Amino acid sequence: MRVDGASSLVKRAIGWYQRPMSSVRASHILLMYKGSARSSATRSKAEADQLIKEIKAKVDGGADFAELAQTHSDCPSGRKGGDLGQFGKGQMVPAFETAAFSMEIGDVSGVVETDFGYHLIKRTG
């Protein structure tokens, strides 16, 4: 079985095993708030929390993730539909990495909080 150009299942003398992923591709929507890391946002943490939940509901209802990222994300990646490209373990903050690596391609996370604010993450590869 091949996944993203790499073999995800490896045959060994004792059987098959799942090779751990070394990298993933993801997009995200970041909502910063007053006091979050590197933030110039003026919204409160409570306002950001409410807005990210509203955005998540739109995604769950079928809205286009990339369009929502362009409209709402405080990250410069929002201009590219939230695309962060391919990244490996140790390149993102732990909570973000854990969520991204635990999802299947096409999945959208629940709200993930980091020092930078609230994220919705979509695994794209």
Short mmCIF file of C-alpha atoms in Angstrom, two decimals:
data_model
loop_
_atom_site.label_atom_id
_atom_site.label_comp_id
_atom_site.label_asym_id
_atom_site.label_seq_id
_atom_site.Cartn_x
_atom_site.Cartn_y
_atom_site.Cartn_z
CA MET A 1 0.00 0.00 0.00
CA ARG A 2 1.37 3.42 -0.93
CA VAL A 3 0.49 6.66 0.79
CA ASP A 4 1.76 10.01 -0.50
CA GLY A 5 4.55 8.37 -2.45
CA ALA A 6 5.85 6.31 0.46
CA SER A 7 5.09 2.81 1.56
CA SER A 8 2.93 2.88 4.67
CA LEU A 9 2.94 -0.89 5.22
CA VAL A 10 6.20 -2.78 5.37
CA LYS A 11 6.49 -6.54 5.09
CA ARG A 12 8.83 -8.15 7.61
CA ALA A 13 9.69 -11.77 8.22
CA ILE A 14 7.23 -11.78 11.14
CA GLY A 15 4.42 -10.08 9.21
CA TRP A 16 3.27 -6.59 8.32
CA TYR A 17 3.62 -3.45 10.38
CA GLN A 18 2.66 0.18 9.95
CA ARG A 19 5.64 2.43 9.30
CA PRO A 20 5.47 5.57 11.46
CA MET A 21 4.81 8.78 9.52
CA SER A 22 7.81 11.07 9.28
CA SER A 23 5.91 14.03 7.85
CA VAL A 24 2.43 15.28 7.06
CA ARG A 25 0.91 18.10 5.05
CA ALA A 26 -1.72 20.31 6.64
CA SER A 27 -3.63 23.54 6.42
CA HIS A 28 -4.93 25.50 9.37
CA ILE A 29 -7.03 28.39 10.51
CA LEU A 30 -5.45 30.33 13.37
CA LEU A 31 -7.35 32.77 15.55
CA MET A 32 -5.07 34.80 17.78
CA TYR A 33 -6.23 36.83 20.73
CA LYS A 34 -4.89 39.56 22.94
CA GLY A 35 -2.00 38.01 24.88
CA SER A 36 -1.32 35.04 22.60
CA ALA A 37 2.25 34.61 21.32
CA ARG A 38 3.31 37.00 18.52
CA SER A 39 -0.19 38.42 18.43
CA SER A 40 -1.33 41.88 17.48
CA ALA A 41 -4.97 40.77 17.69
CA THR A 42 -7.41 42.93 19.60
CA ARG A 43 -10.06 40.25 20.20
CA SER A 44 -10.31 38.70 23.66
CA LYS A 45 -9.62 35.03 24.29
CA ALA A 46 -13.36 34.47 24.83
CA GLU A 47 -14.17 36.16 21.49
CA ALA A 48 -11.57 34.03 19.69
CA ASP A 49 -12.96 30.89 21.35
CA GLN A 50 -16.49 31.72 20.22
CA LEU A 51 -15.40 32.56 16.66
CA ILE A 52 -13.29 29.40 16.20
CA LYS A 53 -16.28 27.31 17.33
CA GLU A 54 -18.49 29.10 14.79
CA ILE A 55 -15.93 28.43 12.05
CA LYS A 56 -15.69 24.77 13.07
CA ALA A 57 -19.48 24.48 12.80
CA LYS A 58 -19.30 25.92 9.26
CA VAL A 59 -16.59 23.41 8.30
CA ASP A 60 -18.65 20.57 9.78
CA GLY A 61 -21.60 21.85 7.75
CA GLY A 62 -19.65 21.55 4.51
CA ALA A 63 -18.14 25.02 4.10
CA ASP A 64 -14.84 25.21 2.19
CA PHE A 65 -11.91 25.10 4.64
CA ALA A 66 -9.57 27.09 2.36
CA GLU A 67 -12.11 29.88 1.88
CA LEU A 68 -12.68 30.11 5.63
CA ALA A 69 -8.90 30.25 6.17
CA GLN A 70 -8.62 33.11 3.67
CA THR A 71 -11.41 35.00 5.41
CA HIS A 72 -10.62 34.35 9.07
CA SER A 73 -7.07 33.11 9.71
CA ASP A 74 -4.61 35.40 11.48
CA CYS A 75 -1.70 33.40 10.03
CA PRO A 76 -0.07 34.58 6.79
CA SER A 77 -0.79 31.07 5.44
CA GLY A 78 -4.45 32.10 5.34
CA ARG A 79 -3.76 33.85 2.03
CA LYS A 80 -2.95 30.37 0.63
CA GLY A 81 -6.05 28.77 2.08
CA GLY A 82 -4.18 27.95 5.29
CA ASP A 83 -1.66 25.66 3.56
CA LEU A 84 1.39 25.05 5.75
CA GLY A 85 3.02 22.61 3.35
CA GLN A 86 4.78 19.43 4.42
CA PHE A 87 6.34 19.35 7.89
CA GLY A 88 8.04 16.77 10.04
CA LYS A 89 7.99 15.89 13.69
CA GLY A 90 9.55 18.54 15.87
CA GLN A 91 8.75 21.41 13.50
CA MET A 92 5.48 22.50 15.10
CA VAL A 93 4.51 23.11 18.71
CA PRO A 94 3.58 19.85 20.49
CA ALA A 95 -0.22 20.25 20.63
CA PHE A 96 -0.38 21.16 16.94
CA GLU A 97 1.95 18.32 15.95
CA THR A 98 0.05 15.74 17.99
CA ALA A 99 -3.24 16.71 16.36
CA ALA A 100 -1.85 16.83 12.81
CA PHE A 101 -0.08 13.47 13.04
CA SER A 102 -3.07 11.73 14.61
CA MET A 103 -5.52 12.59 11.82
CA GLU A 104 -6.32 10.86 8.55
CA ILE A 105 -6.00 12.73 5.26
CA GLY A 106 -9.06 14.94 4.80
CA ASP A 107 -9.89 15.10 8.52
CA VAL A 108 -10.40 18.42 10.30
CA SER A 109 -9.43 18.62 13.96
CA GLY A 110 -11.42 19.94 16.82
CA VAL A 111 -10.20 23.21 18.31
CA VAL A 112 -6.50 22.97 19.21
CA GLU A 113 -5.10 25.59 21.58
CA THR A 114 -1.43 26.57 21.48
CA ASP A 115 0.49 29.62 22.73
CA PHE A 116 -0.34 31.22 19.36
CA GLY A 117 -4.11 30.95 19.76
CA TYR A 118 -6.84 28.60 18.57
CA HIS A 119 -6.34 26.40 15.51
CA LEU A 120 -8.46 24.24 13.27
CA ILE A 121 -6.19 21.84 11.38
CA LYS A 122 -6.99 20.02 8.16
CA ARG A 123 -4.70 17.13 7.25
CA THR A 124 -4.11 17.32 3.51
CA GLY A 125 -1.30 14.82 2.99
#
